[in-house]
N, CA, C and O of each residue as an XYZ file, in Angstrom:
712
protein
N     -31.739    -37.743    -30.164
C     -32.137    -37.865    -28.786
C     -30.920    -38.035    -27.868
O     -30.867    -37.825    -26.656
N     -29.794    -38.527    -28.829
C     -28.726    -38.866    -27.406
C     -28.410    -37.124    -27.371
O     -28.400    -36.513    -26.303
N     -28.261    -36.729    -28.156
C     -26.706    -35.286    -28.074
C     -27.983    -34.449    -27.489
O     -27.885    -33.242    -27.711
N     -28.894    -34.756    -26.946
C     -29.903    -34.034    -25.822
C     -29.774    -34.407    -24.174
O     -29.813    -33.750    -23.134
N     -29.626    -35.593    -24.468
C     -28.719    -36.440    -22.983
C     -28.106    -36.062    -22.678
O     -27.905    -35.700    -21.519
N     -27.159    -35.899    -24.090
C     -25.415    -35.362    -23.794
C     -25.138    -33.652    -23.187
O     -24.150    -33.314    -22.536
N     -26.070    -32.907    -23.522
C     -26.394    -31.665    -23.459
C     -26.213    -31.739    -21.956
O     -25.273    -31.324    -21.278
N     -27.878    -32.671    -21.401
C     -27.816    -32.060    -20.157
C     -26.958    -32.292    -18.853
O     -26.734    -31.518    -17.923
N     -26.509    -33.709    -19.083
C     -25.047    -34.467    -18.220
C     -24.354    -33.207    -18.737
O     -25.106    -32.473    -18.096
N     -23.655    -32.456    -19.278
C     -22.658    -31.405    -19.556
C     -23.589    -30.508    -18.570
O     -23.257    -30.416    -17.388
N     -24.635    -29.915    -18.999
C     -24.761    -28.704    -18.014
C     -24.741    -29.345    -16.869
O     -23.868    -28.728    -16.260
N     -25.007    -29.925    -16.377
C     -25.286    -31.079    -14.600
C     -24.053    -30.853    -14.493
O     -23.795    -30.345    -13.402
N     -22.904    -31.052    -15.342
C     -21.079    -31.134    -14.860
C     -21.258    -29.546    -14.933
O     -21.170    -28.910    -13.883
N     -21.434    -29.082    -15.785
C     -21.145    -27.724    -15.092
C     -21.515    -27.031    -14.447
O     -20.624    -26.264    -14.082
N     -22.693    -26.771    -13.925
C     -22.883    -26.638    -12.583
C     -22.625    -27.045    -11.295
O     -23.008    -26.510    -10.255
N     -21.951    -28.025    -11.436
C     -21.264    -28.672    -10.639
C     -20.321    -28.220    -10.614
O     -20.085    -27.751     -9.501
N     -19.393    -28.056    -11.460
C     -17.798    -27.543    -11.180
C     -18.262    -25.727    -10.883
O     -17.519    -25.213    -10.046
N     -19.279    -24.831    -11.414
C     -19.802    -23.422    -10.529
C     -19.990    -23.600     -9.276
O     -19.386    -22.942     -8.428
N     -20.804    -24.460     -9.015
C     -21.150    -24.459     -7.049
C     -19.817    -25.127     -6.918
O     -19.199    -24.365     -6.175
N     -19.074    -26.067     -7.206
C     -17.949    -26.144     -6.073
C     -16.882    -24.846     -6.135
O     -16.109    -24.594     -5.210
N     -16.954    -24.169     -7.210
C     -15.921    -23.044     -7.431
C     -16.287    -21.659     -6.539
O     -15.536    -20.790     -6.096
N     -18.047    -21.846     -6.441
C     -18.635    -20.796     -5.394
C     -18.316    -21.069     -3.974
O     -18.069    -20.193     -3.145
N     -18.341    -22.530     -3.718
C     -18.252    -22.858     -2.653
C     -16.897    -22.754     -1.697
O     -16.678    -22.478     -0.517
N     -16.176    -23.097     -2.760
C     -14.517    -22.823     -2.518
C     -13.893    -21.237     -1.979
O     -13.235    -20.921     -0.987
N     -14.603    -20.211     -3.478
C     -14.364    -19.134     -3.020
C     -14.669    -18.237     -1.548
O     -13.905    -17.573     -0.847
N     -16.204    -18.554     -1.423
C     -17.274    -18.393     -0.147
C     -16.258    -18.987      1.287
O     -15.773    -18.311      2.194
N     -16.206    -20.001      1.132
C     -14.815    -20.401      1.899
C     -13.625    -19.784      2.400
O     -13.188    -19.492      3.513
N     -13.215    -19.674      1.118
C     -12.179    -18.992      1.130
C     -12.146    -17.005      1.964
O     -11.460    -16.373      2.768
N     -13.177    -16.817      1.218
C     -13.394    -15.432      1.782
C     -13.921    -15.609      3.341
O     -13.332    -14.920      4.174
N     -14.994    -16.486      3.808
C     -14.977    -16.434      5.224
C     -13.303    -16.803      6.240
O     -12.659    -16.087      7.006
N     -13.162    -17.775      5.914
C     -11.449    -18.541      6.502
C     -10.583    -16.973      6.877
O     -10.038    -16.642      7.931
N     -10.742    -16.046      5.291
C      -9.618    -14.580      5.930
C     -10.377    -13.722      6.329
O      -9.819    -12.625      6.365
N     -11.423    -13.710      6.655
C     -11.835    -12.470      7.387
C     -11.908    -12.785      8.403
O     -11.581    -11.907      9.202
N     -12.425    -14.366      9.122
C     -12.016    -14.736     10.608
C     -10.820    -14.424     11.072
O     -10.540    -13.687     12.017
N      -9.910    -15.203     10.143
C      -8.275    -14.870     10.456
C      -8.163    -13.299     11.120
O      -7.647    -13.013     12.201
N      -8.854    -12.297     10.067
C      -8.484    -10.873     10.321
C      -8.915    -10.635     11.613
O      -8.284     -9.985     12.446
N     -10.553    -11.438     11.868
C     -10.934    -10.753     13.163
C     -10.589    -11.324     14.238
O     -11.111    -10.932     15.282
N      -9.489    -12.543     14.276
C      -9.002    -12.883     15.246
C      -7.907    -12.246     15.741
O      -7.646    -12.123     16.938
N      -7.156    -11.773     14.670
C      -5.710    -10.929     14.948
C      -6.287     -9.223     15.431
O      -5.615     -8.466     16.131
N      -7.700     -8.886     14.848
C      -8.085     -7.717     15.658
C      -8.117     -8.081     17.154
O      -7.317     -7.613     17.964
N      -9.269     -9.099     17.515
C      -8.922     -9.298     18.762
C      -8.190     -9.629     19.483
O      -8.286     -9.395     20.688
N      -7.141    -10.345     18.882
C      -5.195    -10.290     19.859
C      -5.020     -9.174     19.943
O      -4.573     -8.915     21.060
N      -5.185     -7.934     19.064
C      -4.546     -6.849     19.220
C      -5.073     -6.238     20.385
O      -4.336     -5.947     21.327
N      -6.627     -5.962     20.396
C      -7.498     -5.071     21.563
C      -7.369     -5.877     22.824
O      -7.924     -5.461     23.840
N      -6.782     -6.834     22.841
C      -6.546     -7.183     24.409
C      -5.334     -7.867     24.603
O      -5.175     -8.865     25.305
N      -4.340     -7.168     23.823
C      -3.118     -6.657     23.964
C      -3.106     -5.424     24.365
O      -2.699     -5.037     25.460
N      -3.648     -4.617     23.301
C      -3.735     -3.194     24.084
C      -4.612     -2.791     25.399
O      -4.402     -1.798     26.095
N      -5.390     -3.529     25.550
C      -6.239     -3.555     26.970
C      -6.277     -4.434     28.225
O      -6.894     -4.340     29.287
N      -5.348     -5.373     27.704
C      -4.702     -6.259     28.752
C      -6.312     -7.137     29.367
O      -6.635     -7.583     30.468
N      -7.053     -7.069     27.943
C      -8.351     -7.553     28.667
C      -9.074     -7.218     29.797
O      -9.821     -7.927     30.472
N      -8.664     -5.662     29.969
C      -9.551     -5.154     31.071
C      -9.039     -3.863     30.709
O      -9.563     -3.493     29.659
N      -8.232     -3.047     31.164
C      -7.131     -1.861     31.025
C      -6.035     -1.855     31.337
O      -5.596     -1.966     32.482
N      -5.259     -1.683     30.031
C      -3.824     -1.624     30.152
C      -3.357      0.305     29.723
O      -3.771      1.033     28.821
N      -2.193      0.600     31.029
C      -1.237      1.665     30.443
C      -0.640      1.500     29.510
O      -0.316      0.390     29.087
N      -0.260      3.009     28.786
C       0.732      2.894     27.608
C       1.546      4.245     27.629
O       0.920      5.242     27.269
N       2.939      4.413     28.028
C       3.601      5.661     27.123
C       3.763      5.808     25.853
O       3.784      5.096     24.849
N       3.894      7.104     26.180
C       4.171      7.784     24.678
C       5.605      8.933     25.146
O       5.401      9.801     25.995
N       6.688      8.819     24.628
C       7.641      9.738     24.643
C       7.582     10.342     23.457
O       7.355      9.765     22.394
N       7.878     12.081     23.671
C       8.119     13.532     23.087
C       9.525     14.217     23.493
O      10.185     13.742     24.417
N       9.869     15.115     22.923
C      10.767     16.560     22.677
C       9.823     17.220     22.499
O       9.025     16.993     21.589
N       9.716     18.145     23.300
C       8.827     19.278     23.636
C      10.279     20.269     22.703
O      11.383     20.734     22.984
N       9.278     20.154     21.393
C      10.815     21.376     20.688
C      10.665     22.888     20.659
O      11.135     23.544     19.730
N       9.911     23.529     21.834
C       9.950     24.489     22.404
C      11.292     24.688     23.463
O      12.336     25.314     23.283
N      10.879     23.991     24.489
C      11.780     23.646     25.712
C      12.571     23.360     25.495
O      13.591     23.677     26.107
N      12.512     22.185     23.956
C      13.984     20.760     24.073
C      14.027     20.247     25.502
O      15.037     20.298     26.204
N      12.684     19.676     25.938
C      12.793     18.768     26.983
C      12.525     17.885     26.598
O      12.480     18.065     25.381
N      12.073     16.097     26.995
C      12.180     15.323     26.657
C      10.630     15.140     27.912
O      10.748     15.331     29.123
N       9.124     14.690     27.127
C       8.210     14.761     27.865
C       7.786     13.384     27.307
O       8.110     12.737     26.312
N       6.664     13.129     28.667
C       5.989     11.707     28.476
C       4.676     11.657     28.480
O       4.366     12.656     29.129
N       3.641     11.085     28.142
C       1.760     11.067     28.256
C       1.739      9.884     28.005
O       2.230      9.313     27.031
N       0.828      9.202     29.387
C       0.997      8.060     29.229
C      -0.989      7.931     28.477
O      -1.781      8.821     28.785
N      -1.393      6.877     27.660
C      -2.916      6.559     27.616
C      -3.075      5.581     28.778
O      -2.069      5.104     29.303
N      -4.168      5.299     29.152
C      -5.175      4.041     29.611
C      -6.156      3.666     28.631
O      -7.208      4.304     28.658
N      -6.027      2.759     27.768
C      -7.269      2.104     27.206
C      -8.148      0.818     27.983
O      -7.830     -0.152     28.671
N      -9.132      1.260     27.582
C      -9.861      0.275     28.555
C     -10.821     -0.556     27.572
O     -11.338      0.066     26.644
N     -11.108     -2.028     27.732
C     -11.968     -2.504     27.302
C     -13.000     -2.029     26.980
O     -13.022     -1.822     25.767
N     -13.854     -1.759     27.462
C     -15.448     -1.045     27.074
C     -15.314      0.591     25.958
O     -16.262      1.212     25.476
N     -13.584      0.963     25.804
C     -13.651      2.004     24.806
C     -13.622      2.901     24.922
O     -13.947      3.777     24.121
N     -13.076      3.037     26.338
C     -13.010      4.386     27.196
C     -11.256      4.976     26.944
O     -10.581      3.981     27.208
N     -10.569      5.803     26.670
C      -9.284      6.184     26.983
C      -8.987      7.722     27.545
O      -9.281      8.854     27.160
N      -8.366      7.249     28.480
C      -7.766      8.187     28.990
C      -6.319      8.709     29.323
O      -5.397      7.918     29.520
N      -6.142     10.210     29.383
C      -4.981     10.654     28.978
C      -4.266     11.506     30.270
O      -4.732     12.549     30.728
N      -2.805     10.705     30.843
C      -2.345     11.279     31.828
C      -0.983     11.907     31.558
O      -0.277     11.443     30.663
N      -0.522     13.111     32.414
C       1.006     13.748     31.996
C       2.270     13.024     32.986
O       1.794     12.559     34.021
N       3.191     12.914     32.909
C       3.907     12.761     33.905
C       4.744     13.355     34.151
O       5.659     13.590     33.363
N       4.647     13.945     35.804
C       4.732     15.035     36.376
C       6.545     14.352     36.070
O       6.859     13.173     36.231
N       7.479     15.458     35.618
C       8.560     15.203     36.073
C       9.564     15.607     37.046
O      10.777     15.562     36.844
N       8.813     16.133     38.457
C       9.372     15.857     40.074
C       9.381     14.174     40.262
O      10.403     13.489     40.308
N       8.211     13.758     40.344
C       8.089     12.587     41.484
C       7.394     11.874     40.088
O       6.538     11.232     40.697
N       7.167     11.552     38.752
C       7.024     10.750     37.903
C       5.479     10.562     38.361
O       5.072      9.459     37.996
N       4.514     11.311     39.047
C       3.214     11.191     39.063
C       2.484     10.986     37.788
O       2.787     11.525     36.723
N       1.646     10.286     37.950
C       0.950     10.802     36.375
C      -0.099     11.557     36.792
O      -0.427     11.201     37.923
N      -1.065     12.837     36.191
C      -1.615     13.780     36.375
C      -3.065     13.361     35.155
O      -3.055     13.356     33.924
N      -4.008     13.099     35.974
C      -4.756     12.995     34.877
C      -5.325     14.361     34.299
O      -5.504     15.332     35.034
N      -5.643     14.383     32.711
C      -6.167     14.984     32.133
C      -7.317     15.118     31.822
O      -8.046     14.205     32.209
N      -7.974     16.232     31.039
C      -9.282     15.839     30.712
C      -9.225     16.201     29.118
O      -8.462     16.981     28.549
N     -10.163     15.474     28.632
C     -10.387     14.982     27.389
C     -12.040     15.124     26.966
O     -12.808     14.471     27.672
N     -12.615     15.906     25.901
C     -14.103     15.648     26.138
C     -14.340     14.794     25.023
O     -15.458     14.819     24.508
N     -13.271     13.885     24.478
C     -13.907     12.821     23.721
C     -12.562     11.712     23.664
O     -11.677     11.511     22.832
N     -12.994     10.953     25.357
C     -12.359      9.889     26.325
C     -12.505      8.655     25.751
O     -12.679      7.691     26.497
N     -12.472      8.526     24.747
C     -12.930      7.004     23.695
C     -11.744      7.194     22.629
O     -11.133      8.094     22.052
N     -11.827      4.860     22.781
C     -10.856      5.039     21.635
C     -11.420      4.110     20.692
O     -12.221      3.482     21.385
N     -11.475      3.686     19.620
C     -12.515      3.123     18.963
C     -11.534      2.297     17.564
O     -10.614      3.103     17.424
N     -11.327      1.322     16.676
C     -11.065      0.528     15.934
C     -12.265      0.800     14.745
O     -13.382      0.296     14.627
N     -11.619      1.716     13.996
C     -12.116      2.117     12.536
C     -12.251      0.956     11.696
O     -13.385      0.601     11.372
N     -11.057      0.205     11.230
C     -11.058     -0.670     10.738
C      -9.850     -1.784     11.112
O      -9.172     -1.496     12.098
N      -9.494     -3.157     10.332
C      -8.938     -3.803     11.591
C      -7.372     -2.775     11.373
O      -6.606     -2.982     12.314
N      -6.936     -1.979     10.561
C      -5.429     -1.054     11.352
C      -5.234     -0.071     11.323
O      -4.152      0.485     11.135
N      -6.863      0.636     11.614
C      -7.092      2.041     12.114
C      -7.534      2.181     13.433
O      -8.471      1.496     13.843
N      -6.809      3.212     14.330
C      -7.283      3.076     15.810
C      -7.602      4.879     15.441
O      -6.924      5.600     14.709
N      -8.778      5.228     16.176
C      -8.977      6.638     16.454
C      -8.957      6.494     17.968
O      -9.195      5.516     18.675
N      -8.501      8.112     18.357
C      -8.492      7.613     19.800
C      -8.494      9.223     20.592
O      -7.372      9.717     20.479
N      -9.300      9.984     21.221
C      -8.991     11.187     21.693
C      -9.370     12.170     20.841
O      -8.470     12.161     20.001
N     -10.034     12.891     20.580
C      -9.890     14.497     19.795
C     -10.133     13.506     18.054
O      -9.681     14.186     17.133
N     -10.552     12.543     17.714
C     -10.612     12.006     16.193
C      -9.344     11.815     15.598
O      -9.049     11.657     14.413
N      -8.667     11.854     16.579
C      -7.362     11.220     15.969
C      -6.979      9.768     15.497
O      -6.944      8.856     16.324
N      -6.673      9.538     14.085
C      -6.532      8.162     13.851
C      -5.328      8.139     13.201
O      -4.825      8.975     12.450
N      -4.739      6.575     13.764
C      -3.389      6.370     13.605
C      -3.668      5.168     12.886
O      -4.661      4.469     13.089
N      -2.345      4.829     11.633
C      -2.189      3.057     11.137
C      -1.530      2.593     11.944
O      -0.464      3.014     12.393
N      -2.334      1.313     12.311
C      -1.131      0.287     12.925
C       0.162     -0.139     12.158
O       0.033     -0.900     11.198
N       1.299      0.270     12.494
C       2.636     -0.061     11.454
C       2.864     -1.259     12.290
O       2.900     -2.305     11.643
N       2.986     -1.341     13.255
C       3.754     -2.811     13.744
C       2.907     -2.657     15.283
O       2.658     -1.559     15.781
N       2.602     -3.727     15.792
C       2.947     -3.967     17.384
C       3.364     -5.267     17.452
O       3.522     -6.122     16.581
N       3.571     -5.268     19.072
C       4.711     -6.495     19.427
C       3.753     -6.400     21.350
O       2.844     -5.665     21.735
N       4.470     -7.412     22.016
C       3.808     -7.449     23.142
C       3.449     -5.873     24.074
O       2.403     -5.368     24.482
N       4.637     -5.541     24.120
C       5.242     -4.271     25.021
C       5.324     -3.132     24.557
O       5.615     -2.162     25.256
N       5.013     -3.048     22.956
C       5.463     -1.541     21.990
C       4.338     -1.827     20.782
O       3.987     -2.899     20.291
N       3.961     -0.629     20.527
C       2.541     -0.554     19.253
C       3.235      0.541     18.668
O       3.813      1.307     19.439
N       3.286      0.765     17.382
C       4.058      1.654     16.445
C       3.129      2.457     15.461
O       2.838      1.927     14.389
N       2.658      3.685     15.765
C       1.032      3.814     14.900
C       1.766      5.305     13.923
O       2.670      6.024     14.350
N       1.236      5.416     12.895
C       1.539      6.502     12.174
C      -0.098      7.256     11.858
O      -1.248      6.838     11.727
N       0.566      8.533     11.835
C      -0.992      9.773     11.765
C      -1.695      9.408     10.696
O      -0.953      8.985      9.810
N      -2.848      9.400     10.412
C      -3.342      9.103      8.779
C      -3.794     10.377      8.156
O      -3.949     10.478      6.939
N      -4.056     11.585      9.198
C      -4.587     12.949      8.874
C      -3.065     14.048      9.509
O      -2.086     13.890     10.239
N      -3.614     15.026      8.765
C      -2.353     15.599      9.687
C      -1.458     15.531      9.579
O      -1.103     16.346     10.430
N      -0.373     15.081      9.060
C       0.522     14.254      8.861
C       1.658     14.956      9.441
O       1.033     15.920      9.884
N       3.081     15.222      9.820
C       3.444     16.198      9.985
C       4.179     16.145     11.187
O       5.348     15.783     11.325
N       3.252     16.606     12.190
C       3.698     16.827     13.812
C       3.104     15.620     14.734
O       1.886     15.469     14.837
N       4.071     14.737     15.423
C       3.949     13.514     16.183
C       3.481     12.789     14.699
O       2.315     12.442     14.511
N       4.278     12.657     13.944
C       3.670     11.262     12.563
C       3.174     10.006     12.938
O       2.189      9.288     12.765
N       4.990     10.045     13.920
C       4.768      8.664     13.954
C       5.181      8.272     15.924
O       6.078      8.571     16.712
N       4.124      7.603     15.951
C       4.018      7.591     17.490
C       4.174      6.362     17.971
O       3.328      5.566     17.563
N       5.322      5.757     19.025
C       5.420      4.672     19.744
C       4.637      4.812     20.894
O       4.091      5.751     21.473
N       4.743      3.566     21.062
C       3.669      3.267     22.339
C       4.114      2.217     23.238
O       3.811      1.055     22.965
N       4.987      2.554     24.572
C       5.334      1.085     25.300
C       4.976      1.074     26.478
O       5.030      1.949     27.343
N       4.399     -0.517     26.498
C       3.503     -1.130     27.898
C       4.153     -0.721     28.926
O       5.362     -0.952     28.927
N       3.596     -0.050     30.013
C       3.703      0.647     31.344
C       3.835     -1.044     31.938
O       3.020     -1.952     32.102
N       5.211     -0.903     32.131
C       4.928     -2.128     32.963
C       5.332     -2.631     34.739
O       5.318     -3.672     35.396
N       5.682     -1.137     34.965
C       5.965     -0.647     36.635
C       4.082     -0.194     37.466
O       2.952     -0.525     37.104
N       4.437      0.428     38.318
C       3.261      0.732     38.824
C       2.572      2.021     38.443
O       3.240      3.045     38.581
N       1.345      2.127     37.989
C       1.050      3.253     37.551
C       1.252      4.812     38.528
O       1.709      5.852     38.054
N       0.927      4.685     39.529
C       1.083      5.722     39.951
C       0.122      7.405     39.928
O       0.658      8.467     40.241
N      -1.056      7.298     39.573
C      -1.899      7.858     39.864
C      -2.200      8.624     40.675
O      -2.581      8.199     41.765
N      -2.115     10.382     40.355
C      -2.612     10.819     41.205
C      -3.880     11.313     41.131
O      -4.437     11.979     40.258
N      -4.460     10.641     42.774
C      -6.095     10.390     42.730
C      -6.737     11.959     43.011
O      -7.881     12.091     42.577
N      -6.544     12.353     43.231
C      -6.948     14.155     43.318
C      -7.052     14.654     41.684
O      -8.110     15.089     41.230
N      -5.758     14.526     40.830
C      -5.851     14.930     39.468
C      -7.163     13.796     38.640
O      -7.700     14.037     37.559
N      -7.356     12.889     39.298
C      -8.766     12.332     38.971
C     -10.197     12.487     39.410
O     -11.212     12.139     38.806
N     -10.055     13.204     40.831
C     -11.320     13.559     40.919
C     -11.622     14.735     40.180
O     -12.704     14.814     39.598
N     -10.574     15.897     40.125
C     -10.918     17.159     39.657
C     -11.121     16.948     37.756
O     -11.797     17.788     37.163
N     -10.567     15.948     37.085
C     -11.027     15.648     36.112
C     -11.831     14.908     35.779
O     -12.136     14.899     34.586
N     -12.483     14.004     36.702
C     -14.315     13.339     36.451
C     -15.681     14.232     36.510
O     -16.794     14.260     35.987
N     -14.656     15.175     37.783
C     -15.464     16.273     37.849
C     -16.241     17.592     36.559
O     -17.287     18.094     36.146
N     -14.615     17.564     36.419
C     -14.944     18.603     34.916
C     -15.711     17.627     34.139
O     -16.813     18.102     33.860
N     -15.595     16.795     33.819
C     -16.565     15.676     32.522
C     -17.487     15.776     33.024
O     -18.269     15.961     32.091
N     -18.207     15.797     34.172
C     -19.839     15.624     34.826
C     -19.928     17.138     34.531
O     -20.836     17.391     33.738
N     -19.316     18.078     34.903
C     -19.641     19.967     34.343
C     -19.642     20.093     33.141
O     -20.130     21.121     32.673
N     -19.125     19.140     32.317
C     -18.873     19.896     30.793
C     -19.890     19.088     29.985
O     -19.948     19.331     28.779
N     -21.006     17.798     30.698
C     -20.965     16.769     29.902
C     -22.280     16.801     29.082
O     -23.312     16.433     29.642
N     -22.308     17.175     27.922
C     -23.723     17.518     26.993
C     -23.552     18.346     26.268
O     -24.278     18.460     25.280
N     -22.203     19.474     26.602
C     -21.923     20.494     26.356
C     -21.189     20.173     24.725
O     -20.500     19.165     24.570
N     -21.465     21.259     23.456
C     -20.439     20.858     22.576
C     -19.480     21.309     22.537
O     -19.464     22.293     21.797
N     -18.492     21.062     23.037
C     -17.478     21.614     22.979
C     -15.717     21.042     21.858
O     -15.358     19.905     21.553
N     -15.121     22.248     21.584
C     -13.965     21.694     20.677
C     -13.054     20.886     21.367
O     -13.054     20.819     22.596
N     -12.279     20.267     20.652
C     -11.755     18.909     21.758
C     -10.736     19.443     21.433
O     -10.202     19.627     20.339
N     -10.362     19.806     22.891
C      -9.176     20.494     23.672
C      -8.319     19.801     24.943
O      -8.550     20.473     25.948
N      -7.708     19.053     25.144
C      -6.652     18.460     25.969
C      -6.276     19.894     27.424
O      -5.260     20.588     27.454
N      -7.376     19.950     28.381
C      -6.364     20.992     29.183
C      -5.104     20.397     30.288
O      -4.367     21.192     30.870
């Protein structure tokens, strides 16, 4: 009758040391995925400045061998948009885009424009460092630094491109940057 006692005080301890080992782990796994989704959200309002933030992007146009710029706007709600800068007067020229969203695949995949998705390699306050994940090849690897002068907008190259999005919008069309 005792080593029946003894039996069940042993299973009682061991179940005891399972739930605290479940409990620990369960723990453990919530604690880093908060962590993760807190550093996602430093990132998206870093990059959105918590409302919309500009961003360049510098090129070599290795046709020309000129040295060209496109700046994004990401915006909170997931909208991005894509401007040129004019190099007379440093205007930026908006573009049109028929797929103006940028979206967080996973927490260090950004797609953004035309299904383009980049890894986050590094960012820092002022500069985001993303490499192609498809494609690989042409623009690999793309910097990105915070516009931190005045944007400069020209508002005409924005009406005539809200415009085209309200003409084109339902339409399927291939995602083409004009």
């Amino acid at each position: 009758m005792e080593w029946i006692k003894e039996m069940v005080f042993n299973t009682k301890n061991l179940m005891t040391q399972v739930n605290s080992r479940f409990s620990f782990l369960l723990f453990l796994c919530f604690f880093v995925s908060c962590k993760e989704k807190r550093e996602l959200d430093v990132f998206i309002n870093d990059l959105t400045n918590n409302k919309a933030e500009m961003w360049d992007y510098f090129y070599v146009d290795s046709l020309i061998e000129q040295k060209n710029a496109v700046s994004f706007l990401f915006y909170k709600n997931g909208r991005c948009e894509i401007y040129s800068i004019s190099v007379r007067n440093g205007e930026r020229i908006a573009q049109y885009s028929d797929r103006p969203i940028w979206k967080m695949e996973s927490d260090s995949i950004i797609e953004m424009l035309c299904y383009n998705k980049y890894k986050i390699v590094s960012y820092g306050r002022d500069s985001i460092v993303l490499r192609k994940t498809e494609n690989p090849g042409v623009n690999e690897v793309m910097t990105l630094y915070r516009v931190n002068a005045d944007w400069n907008i020209n508002q005409k190259s924005v009406i005539r491109r809200d415009s085209l999005e309200v003409a084109l919008k339902g339409r399927d069309n291939p995602c083409v940057i004009y």
